[in-house]
Amino acid sequence: MGQGPILVLAALVLLLFGILLLLRFGIFERRTEAADGADAATPAERAANRPAGELVLKLDALGLDARQLWVLAPDRLLFADGQQVKLLTPAGRVVAEAELSLPEVDVTLVGDVALVTGPRAYRYAVWDRSGERYQGLSEEPIVGYSLSTQGRIALLLDKADSIGLLRVLDHDGGHLFDWTARDVLQSGHVIQSVFDSSDRYLDVLLLNTSASEAQALVSRFSLADQDLGERLLRFEPQGAGVLVWAGRAPDGGLLCASRTELLLERENQLQPIWQQPAFDAFVASGDWVHAVARSSVGGRRSYYRVALDGRATEGIAVPEQAKDLAAAGSRAIMTDGSALLEFSRDGDSFRRHEVYSEIVSSRLLADGSAYVMTGDELRRLELD
């Protein structure tokens, strides 16, 4: 056989080998996408490039900025641009409005109650689905805040001694009590405050820096009339240098997290129930804790569903840029650019709901509906 036919045969063999590699790689990629829940759109949606969910509101029709709009309840939207606050229906009708001068706006939502204030602001207001409940003015800049389901608020005011003054206000704006960390710490500061779900008490996360190593503390204060402001408990979790998040277990007990572990209140102590090398965030809802963590330092970022006895599902890899973890019961969501990630109720997979426009904000409600705000639309998705 001459050299020419041999070269042709070799070229054909190489071509066939290359085609097989391409097919194998393509099949692998498709399987990986399916396993990660990336291919959730129906064929019709993919063909039409149609965004998921139903359209609730076209923002440009009302001249609204998505960065200044929040979903308070299924039938109520809250608009706040610093100069004024408005309560709107999904059709854009104004239900209530008030003036509120803020250089920068931040809105905290708990149920259908909202706290409107801002970093280092002096003004604050609490709204519900009927309109403004109350607003007020502090004498020092506000550097931290939390909201209860009943509309009570805790404001951390920046005092000259750098410790900070915690001011607790009732659901009608009336003053309940003031407290400063100087009562228990000679050096340190407040990290976060969190109300009990039934408004029985307020837990305050602290960091004591006077010791050789920074130590986390939690002080619990009574919200009952007869013991108003009285310190009920003091938690000193061992080994937790800093507590960075707090939430509530289904029974109302305290859940806290450091950068590496999740701690649960048991017998008046905070005890670790789950550890990970790098812990990003958690949300407690229903009988579960929904968490984002890394199984190794520098490893992949994953979603976990953790029971209160420490049992956890196998981690589901999520995109590095995914954010805004939220949960309601066994449902959980995150946002990833122009897609909403919906985690399955058994915690072993997720689906992507593509809206084809960058998501500005999202909210998951107890009825299983998720609202997604893009730059020009508000859309509603019914989750499985």
Tab-separated table of C-alpha atoms in Angstrom:
chain	number	residue	atom	x	y	z
A	1	MET	CA	0.000	0.000	0.000
A	2	GLY	CA	1.383	3.411	-0.932
A	3	GLN	CA	1.997	6.233	1.551
A	4	GLY	CA	-0.999	8.245	0.239
A	5	PRO	CA	-3.741	5.734	1.235
A	6	ILE	CA	-2.090	5.229	4.643
A	7	LEU	CA	-2.193	8.965	5.349
A	8	VAL	CA	-5.846	9.160	4.277
A	9	LEU	CA	-6.745	6.220	6.534
A	10	ALA	CA	-4.893	7.804	9.478
A	11	ALA	CA	-6.719	11.077	8.901
A	12	LEU	CA	-10.077	9.272	8.869
A	13	VAL	CA	-9.237	7.482	12.134
A	14	LEU	CA	-8.248	10.771	13.796
A	15	LEU	CA	-11.415	12.446	12.525
A	16	LEU	CA	-13.591	9.620	13.895
A	17	PHE	CA	-11.779	9.769	17.246
A	18	GLY	CA	-12.343	13.528	17.442
A	19	ILE	CA	-16.067	13.153	16.681
A	20	LEU	CA	-16.401	10.521	19.430
A	21	LEU	CA	-14.669	12.822	21.937
A	22	LEU	CA	-16.969	15.709	21.047
A	23	LEU	CA	-20.055	13.536	21.414
A	24	ARG	CA	-18.857	12.158	24.736
A	25	PHE	CA	-18.070	15.668	26.052
A	26	GLY	CA	-21.444	16.998	24.918
A	27	ILE	CA	-23.341	14.165	26.593
A	28	PHE	CA	-21.358	14.667	29.805
A	29	GLU	CA	-22.128	18.374	29.826
A	30	ARG	CA	-25.834	17.757	29.315
A	31	ARG	CA	-25.872	15.202	32.147
A	32	THR	CA	-24.054	17.622	34.456
A	33	GLU	CA	-26.552	20.374	33.696
A	34	ALA	CA	-29.481	18.068	34.340
A	35	ALA	CA	-27.977	16.853	37.624
A	36	ASP	CA	-27.466	20.428	38.805
A	37	GLY	CA	-30.994	21.439	37.856
A	38	ALA	CA	-29.763	23.894	35.246
A	39	ASP	CA	-32.139	22.856	32.478
A	40	ALA	CA	-35.486	23.643	34.116
A	41	ALA	CA	-37.174	25.573	31.307
A	42	THR	CA	-39.706	23.754	29.154
A	43	PRO	CA	-38.961	23.313	25.425
A	44	ALA	CA	-41.591	25.941	24.612
A	45	GLU	CA	-40.013	28.433	27.038
A	46	ARG	CA	-36.565	27.818	25.613
A	47	ALA	CA	-37.844	28.212	22.075
A	48	ALA	CA	-39.717	31.428	22.815
A	49	ASN	CA	-37.129	32.756	25.302
A	50	ARG	CA	-40.094	33.413	27.595
A	51	PRO	CA	-39.337	34.357	31.212
A	52	ALA	CA	-40.635	32.132	33.991
A	53	GLY	CA	-43.657	33.047	36.087
A	54	GLU	CA	-46.434	35.546	35.497
A	55	LEU	CA	-46.031	39.264	34.992
A	56	VAL	CA	-47.325	41.290	37.962
A	57	LEU	CA	-46.174	44.796	37.096
A	58	LYS	CA	-44.289	46.671	34.386
A	59	LEU	CA	-42.183	49.138	36.329
A	60	ASP	CA	-41.551	51.611	33.513
A	61	ALA	CA	-45.313	52.080	33.067
A	62	LEU	CA	-45.400	53.660	36.545
A	63	GLY	CA	-41.958	55.249	36.463
A	64	LEU	CA	-40.721	53.073	39.353
A	65	ASP	CA	-37.131	52.075	40.099
A	66	ALA	CA	-36.733	48.392	41.008
A	67	ARG	CA	-34.043	49.254	43.579
A	68	GLN	CA	-36.628	51.287	45.513
A	69	LEU	CA	-39.441	48.731	45.490
A	70	TRP	CA	-40.129	45.789	47.837
A	71	VAL	CA	-42.862	43.132	48.027
A	72	LEU	CA	-44.507	43.535	51.433
A	73	ALA	CA	-47.432	41.129	50.845
A	74	PRO	CA	-49.112	39.551	47.784
A	75	ASP	CA	-51.355	42.610	47.433
A	76	ARG	CA	-48.970	45.290	48.710
A	77	LEU	CA	-45.733	46.809	47.396
A	78	LEU	CA	-43.584	49.225	49.359
A	79	PHE	CA	-41.805	52.070	47.570
A	80	ALA	CA	-39.087	54.084	49.359
A	81	ASP	CA	-36.672	56.480	47.646
A	82	GLY	CA	-35.384	58.324	50.708
A	83	GLN	CA	-37.685	61.303	50.368
A	84	GLN	CA	-40.979	59.476	50.658
A	85	VAL	CA	-42.511	56.083	51.332
A	86	LYS	CA	-45.557	54.754	49.488
A	87	LEU	CA	-47.728	51.685	49.834
A	88	LEU	CA	-48.974	50.444	46.447
A	89	THR	CA	-51.211	47.748	45.048
A	90	PRO	CA	-49.705	45.495	42.334
A	91	ALA	CA	-51.652	47.609	39.829
A	92	GLY	CA	-49.742	50.677	41.011
A	93	ARG	CA	-52.533	52.380	42.985
A	94	VAL	CA	-51.221	54.356	45.990
A	95	VAL	CA	-52.811	53.124	49.250
A	96	ALA	CA	-50.835	55.326	51.663
A	97	GLU	CA	-47.796	57.627	51.590
A	98	ALA	CA	-45.639	59.674	53.958
A	99	GLU	CA	-42.540	61.870	53.896
A	100	LEU	CA	-39.313	60.402	55.269
A	101	SER	CA	-35.986	62.084	54.553
A	102	LEU	CA	-33.170	59.521	54.349
A	103	PRO	CA	-29.841	59.866	52.509
A	104	GLU	CA	-29.782	56.105	51.884
A	105	VAL	CA	-32.639	53.641	52.282
A	106	ASP	CA	-32.609	50.119	53.705
A	107	VAL	CA	-35.790	48.082	54.169
A	108	THR	CA	-36.073	45.108	56.551
A	109	LEU	CA	-39.078	42.796	56.046
A	110	VAL	CA	-40.544	40.377	58.604
A	111	GLY	CA	-43.897	38.892	57.580
A	112	ASP	CA	-45.984	41.810	56.331
A	113	VAL	CA	-44.214	44.411	58.493
A	114	ALA	CA	-41.359	46.611	57.220
A	115	LEU	CA	-38.738	48.758	58.935
A	116	VAL	CA	-37.555	51.641	56.744
A	117	THR	CA	-34.283	53.307	57.766
A	118	GLY	CA	-30.698	53.368	56.520
A	119	PRO	CA	-27.044	53.012	57.540
A	120	ARG	CA	-26.082	55.871	59.877
A	121	ALA	CA	-29.530	57.393	59.433
A	122	TYR	CA	-31.343	59.310	62.176
A	123	ARG	CA	-34.889	58.609	60.997
A	124	TYR	CA	-36.846	55.377	60.940
A	125	ALA	CA	-40.397	54.233	60.199
A	126	VAL	CA	-42.408	51.031	60.540
A	127	TRP	CA	-45.029	50.160	57.917
A	128	ASP	CA	-47.519	47.356	57.498
A	129	ARG	CA	-50.063	46.455	54.810
A	130	SER	CA	-52.372	49.279	55.987
A	131	GLY	CA	-49.781	52.065	55.919
A	132	GLU	CA	-47.368	53.717	58.308
A	133	ARG	CA	-47.584	52.586	61.941
A	134	TYR	CA	-45.091	55.103	63.287
A	135	GLN	CA	-41.881	56.967	62.544
A	136	GLY	CA	-39.270	58.565	64.744
A	137	LEU	CA	-35.999	60.434	65.038
A	138	SER	CA	-32.946	59.306	67.049
A	139	GLU	CA	-30.370	61.591	68.623
A	140	GLU	CA	-27.434	59.462	67.423
A	141	PRO	CA	-26.851	57.731	64.065
A	142	ILE	CA	-28.410	54.292	63.676
A	143	VAL	CA	-25.796	51.611	62.945
A	144	GLY	CA	-27.862	48.449	63.458
A	145	TYR	CA	-31.509	47.440	63.521
A	146	SER	CA	-33.877	44.500	63.810
A	147	LEU	CA	-37.634	44.024	63.515
A	148	SER	CA	-40.144	41.686	65.175
A	149	THR	CA	-43.238	40.120	63.632
A	150	GLN	CA	-45.347	42.446	65.793
A	151	GLY	CA	-43.602	45.616	64.608
A	152	ARG	CA	-41.298	46.157	67.570
A	153	ILE	CA	-37.820	47.353	66.639
A	154	ALA	CA	-34.369	47.364	68.218
A	155	LEU	CA	-32.063	50.185	67.094
A	156	LEU	CA	-28.329	50.203	67.789
A	157	LEU	CA	-27.242	53.827	68.185
A	158	ASP	CA	-23.636	54.935	67.741
A	159	LYS	CA	-22.594	56.337	71.119
A	160	ALA	CA	-19.344	58.171	71.776
A	161	ASP	CA	-17.936	55.288	73.860
A	162	SER	CA	-18.108	53.020	70.736
A	163	ILE	CA	-19.997	50.369	72.714
A	164	GLY	CA	-23.370	51.489	71.394
A	165	LEU	CA	-26.802	52.009	72.909
A	166	LEU	CA	-29.544	49.497	72.098
A	167	ARG	CA	-32.975	51.158	72.078
A	168	VAL	CA	-36.063	48.942	71.971
A	169	LEU	CA	-39.391	50.409	70.789
A	170	ASP	CA	-42.902	48.962	71.023
A	171	HIS	CA	-45.205	48.134	68.084
A	172	ASP	CA	-46.714	51.637	68.304
A	173	GLY	CA	-43.337	53.405	68.580
A	174	GLY	CA	-43.451	53.783	72.359
A	175	HIS	CA	-40.150	53.482	74.232
A	176	LEU	CA	-39.639	50.124	75.985
A	177	PHE	CA	-36.079	50.236	77.323
A	178	ASP	CA	-32.476	51.209	76.604
A	179	TRP	CA	-29.444	49.018	77.202
A	180	THR	CA	-25.735	49.404	76.616
A	181	ALA	CA	-23.140	46.671	76.282
A	182	ARG	CA	-21.094	48.577	78.877
A	183	ASP	CA	-23.309	46.802	81.413
A	184	VAL	CA	-21.507	43.514	80.709
A	185	LEU	CA	-18.452	44.354	78.590
A	186	GLN	CA	-15.567	46.703	79.193
A	187	SER	CA	-14.472	46.258	75.600
A	188	GLY	CA	-16.586	44.977	72.745
A	189	HIS	CA	-19.640	45.660	70.648
A	190	VAL	CA	-23.038	44.402	69.496
A	191	ILE	CA	-23.067	42.169	66.411
A	192	GLN	CA	-26.805	41.581	65.960
A	193	SER	CA	-30.112	41.537	67.815
A	194	VAL	CA	-32.982	39.144	67.107
A	195	PHE	CA	-36.524	39.033	68.506
A	196	ASP	CA	-38.248	35.879	69.657
A	197	SER	CA	-40.966	34.852	67.183
A	198	SER	CA	-43.645	35.402	69.859
A	199	ASP	CA	-42.113	38.684	71.106
A	200	ARG	CA	-41.340	37.275	74.550
A	201	TYR	CA	-37.705	38.334	74.566
A	202	LEU	CA	-34.840	39.854	72.616
A	203	ASP	CA	-31.449	38.167	72.134
A	204	VAL	CA	-28.371	40.313	71.555
A	205	LEU	CA	-25.184	38.887	70.022
A	206	LEU	CA	-22.019	40.484	71.417
A	207	LEU	CA	-18.291	40.267	70.909
A	208	ASN	CA	-16.066	40.699	73.946
A	209	THR	CA	-12.598	41.904	72.882
A	210	SER	CA	-11.189	42.539	76.366
A	211	ALA	CA	-9.951	38.951	76.773
A	212	SER	CA	-6.787	37.553	75.167
A	213	GLU	CA	-8.993	35.986	72.482
A	214	ALA	CA	-12.241	37.514	71.202
A	215	GLN	CA	-15.211	35.729	72.739
A	216	ALA	CA	-18.834	35.584	71.592
A	217	LEU	CA	-21.598	36.261	74.103
A	218	VAL	CA	-25.396	36.352	73.898
A	219	SER	CA	-27.595	38.258	76.360
A	220	ARG	CA	-31.348	37.626	76.515
A	221	PHE	CA	-33.739	40.375	77.643
A	222	SER	CA	-37.371	40.114	78.696
A	223	LEU	CA	-40.085	41.926	76.727
A	224	ALA	CA	-42.803	41.049	79.277
A	225	ASP	CA	-44.379	43.986	81.101
A	226	GLN	CA	-43.487	42.816	84.587
A	227	ASP	CA	-39.848	42.073	83.697
A	228	LEU	CA	-39.333	44.567	80.865
A	229	GLY	CA	-35.656	44.949	79.991
A	230	GLU	CA	-34.475	42.456	82.600
A	231	ARG	CA	-31.616	40.232	81.492
A	232	LEU	CA	-32.850	36.640	81.637
A	233	LEU	CA	-29.917	34.598	80.344
A	234	ARG	CA	-26.327	34.918	79.246
A	235	PHE	CA	-24.878	32.416	76.765
A	236	GLU	CA	-21.121	31.922	76.421
A	237	PRO	CA	-20.608	29.353	73.627
A	238	GLN	CA	-17.239	27.663	73.910
A	239	GLY	CA	-14.920	27.986	70.935
A	240	ALA	CA	-17.138	30.415	68.992
A	241	GLY	CA	-14.831	33.413	68.634
A	242	VAL	CA	-17.419	35.399	66.667
A	243	LEU	CA	-21.134	34.803	66.093
A	244	VAL	CA	-22.163	36.339	62.795
A	245	TRP	CA	-25.793	35.237	62.204
A	246	ALA	CA	-28.797	34.458	64.362
A	247	GLY	CA	-32.238	32.989	63.765
A	248	ARG	CA	-35.001	30.987	65.416
A	249	ALA	CA	-35.638	27.248	65.669
A	250	PRO	CA	-39.233	26.015	65.147
A	251	ASP	CA	-39.813	26.014	68.935
A	252	GLY	CA	-38.588	29.599	69.228
A	253	GLY	CA	-35.159	28.634	70.562
A	254	LEU	CA	-32.089	30.528	69.435
A	255	LEU	CA	-29.968	29.433	66.467
A	256	CYS	CA	-26.580	31.062	65.952
A	257	ALA	CA	-23.730	30.546	63.548
A	258	SER	CA	-20.050	31.316	63.551
A	259	ARG	CA	-17.951	31.127	60.407
A	260	THR	CA	-17.591	27.363	60.826
A	261	GLU	CA	-20.449	25.970	62.913
A	262	LEU	CA	-24.156	26.112	63.661
A	263	LEU	CA	-25.233	26.318	67.308
A	264	LEU	CA	-28.649	25.552	68.826
A	265	GLU	CA	-30.064	26.563	72.201
A	266	ARG	CA	-30.443	23.506	74.429
A	267	GLU	CA	-30.969	23.568	78.201
A	268	ASN	CA	-29.977	27.227	78.413
A	269	GLN	CA	-26.766	26.651	76.477
A	270	LEU	CA	-25.675	27.181	72.878
A	271	GLN	CA	-24.376	23.838	71.657
A	272	PRO	CA	-22.846	23.107	68.218
A	273	ILE	CA	-24.921	20.773	66.063
A	274	TRP	CA	-23.213	21.055	62.652
A	275	GLN	CA	-19.745	22.065	61.503
A	276	GLN	CA	-18.289	23.006	58.127
A	277	PRO	CA	-14.865	24.436	57.227
A	278	ALA	CA	-16.441	27.569	55.719
A	279	PHE	CA	-20.002	28.631	56.527
A	280	ASP	CA	-21.627	31.378	54.401
A	281	ALA	CA	-25.261	31.783	55.503
A	282	PHE	CA	-28.305	30.077	56.964
A	283	VAL	CA	-32.071	30.536	57.205
A	284	ALA	CA	-34.214	28.617	59.695
A	285	SER	CA	-37.704	27.739	58.505
A	286	GLY	CA	-40.165	25.018	59.371
A	287	ASP	CA	-38.365	21.982	60.759
A	288	TRP	CA	-35.159	22.718	58.893
A	289	VAL	CA	-32.142	24.968	58.658
A	290	HIS	CA	-31.228	25.861	55.090
A	291	ALA	CA	-27.514	26.613	54.809
A	292	VAL	CA	-24.816	27.517	52.311
A	293	ALA	CA	-21.323	26.313	53.165
A	294	ARG	CA	-18.130	24.774	51.795
A	295	SER	CA	-17.111	21.218	52.621
A	296	SER	CA	-13.449	22.240	52.486
A	297	VAL	CA	-11.544	25.503	52.595
A	298	GLY	CA	-11.514	26.744	49.016
A	299	GLY	CA	-13.868	23.922	47.992
A	300	ARG	CA	-17.115	24.179	46.098
A	301	ARG	CA	-19.984	26.210	47.501
A	302	SER	CA	-22.990	24.040	48.334
A	303	TYR	CA	-26.538	24.165	49.671
A	304	TYR	CA	-27.449	21.929	52.629
A	305	ARG	CA	-30.662	21.233	54.500
A	306	VAL	CA	-29.881	20.539	58.157
A	307	ALA	CA	-32.149	18.950	60.775
A	308	LEU	CA	-32.012	20.190	64.361
A	309	ASP	CA	-30.225	16.986	65.407
A	310	GLY	CA	-27.378	17.848	63.033
A	311	ARG	CA	-28.284	15.462	60.190
A	312	ALA	CA	-27.731	17.135	56.834
A	313	THR	CA	-28.474	16.359	53.217
A	314	GLU	CA	-25.621	15.814	50.806
A	315	GLY	CA	-24.409	19.181	49.564
A	316	ILE	CA	-25.715	20.489	46.233
A	317	ALA	CA	-23.154	22.579	44.373
A	318	VAL	CA	-24.439	26.082	43.673
A	319	PRO	CA	-22.874	28.815	41.525
A	320	GLU	CA	-20.309	31.011	43.251
A	321	GLN	CA	-22.298	34.139	42.467
A	322	ALA	CA	-25.614	32.788	43.837
A	323	LYS	CA	-26.930	34.942	46.700
A	324	ASP	CA	-29.963	35.962	48.791
A	325	LEU	CA	-30.764	32.629	50.423
A	326	ALA	CA	-34.403	32.640	51.591
A	327	ALA	CA	-36.695	29.918	52.925
A	328	ALA	CA	-40.320	29.249	53.822
A	329	GLY	CA	-41.036	25.840	55.326
A	330	SER	CA	-39.248	23.163	53.323
A	331	ARG	CA	-38.832	25.491	50.326
A	332	ALA	CA	-35.673	27.516	49.730
A	333	ILE	CA	-34.484	29.821	46.950
A	334	MET	CA	-31.426	31.776	45.854
A	335	THR	CA	-30.810	34.120	42.935
A	336	ASP	CA	-28.147	33.637	40.300
A	337	GLY	CA	-27.900	36.558	37.910
A	338	SER	CA	-31.010	36.310	35.748
A	339	ALA	CA	-32.314	33.060	37.283
A	340	LEU	CA	-34.138	32.024	40.443
A	341	LEU	CA	-32.822	28.784	41.972
A	342	GLU	CA	-35.546	26.657	43.587
A	343	PHE	CA	-34.317	23.870	45.883
A	344	SER	CA	-36.439	20.735	45.996
A	345	ARG	CA	-38.360	19.893	49.151
A	346	ASP	CA	-36.215	16.819	49.794
A	347	GLY	CA	-33.099	18.966	49.517
A	348	ASP	CA	-31.313	16.892	46.863
A	349	SER	CA	-31.545	19.091	43.748
A	350	PHE	CA	-32.505	22.492	42.406
A	351	ARG	CA	-34.214	23.968	39.360
A	352	ARG	CA	-33.369	27.157	37.509
A	353	HIS	CA	-36.232	29.505	36.674
A	354	GLU	CA	-34.858	31.827	33.999
A	355	VAL	CA	-36.303	35.333	33.756
A	356	TYR	CA	-33.755	36.524	31.137
A	357	SER	CA	-33.050	39.792	32.970
A	358	GLU	CA	-30.779	40.569	35.922
A	359	ILE	CA	-32.631	40.007	39.210
A	360	VAL	CA	-32.545	43.009	41.529
A	361	SER	CA	-34.353	41.369	44.471
A	362	SER	CA	-36.558	38.414	45.359
A	363	ARG	CA	-38.942	37.354	48.102
A	364	LEU	CA	-40.340	33.946	49.052
A	365	LEU	CA	-43.690	33.912	50.886
A	366	ALA	CA	-45.201	31.255	53.127
A	367	ASP	CA	-47.776	30.229	50.493
A	368	GLY	CA	-44.976	29.021	48.200
A	369	SER	CA	-45.034	31.968	45.848
A	370	ALA	CA	-41.793	33.706	44.923
A	371	TYR	CA	-41.612	37.281	43.662
A	372	VAL	CA	-38.734	38.326	41.436
A	373	MET	CA	-37.889	41.962	40.722
A	374	THR	CA	-35.832	42.741	37.629
A	375	GLY	CA	-34.884	46.156	36.319
A	376	ASP	CA	-38.190	46.550	34.479
A	377	GLU	CA	-40.612	43.881	35.761
A	378	LEU	CA	-42.058	42.242	38.831
A	379	ARG	CA	-42.876	38.568	38.253
A	380	ARG	CA	-44.599	35.950	40.415
A	381	LEU	CA	-43.645	32.255	40.376
A	382	GLU	CA	-45.613	29.397	41.934
A	383	LEU	CA	-43.080	26.924	43.314
A	384	ASP	CA	-43.655	23.181	43.531
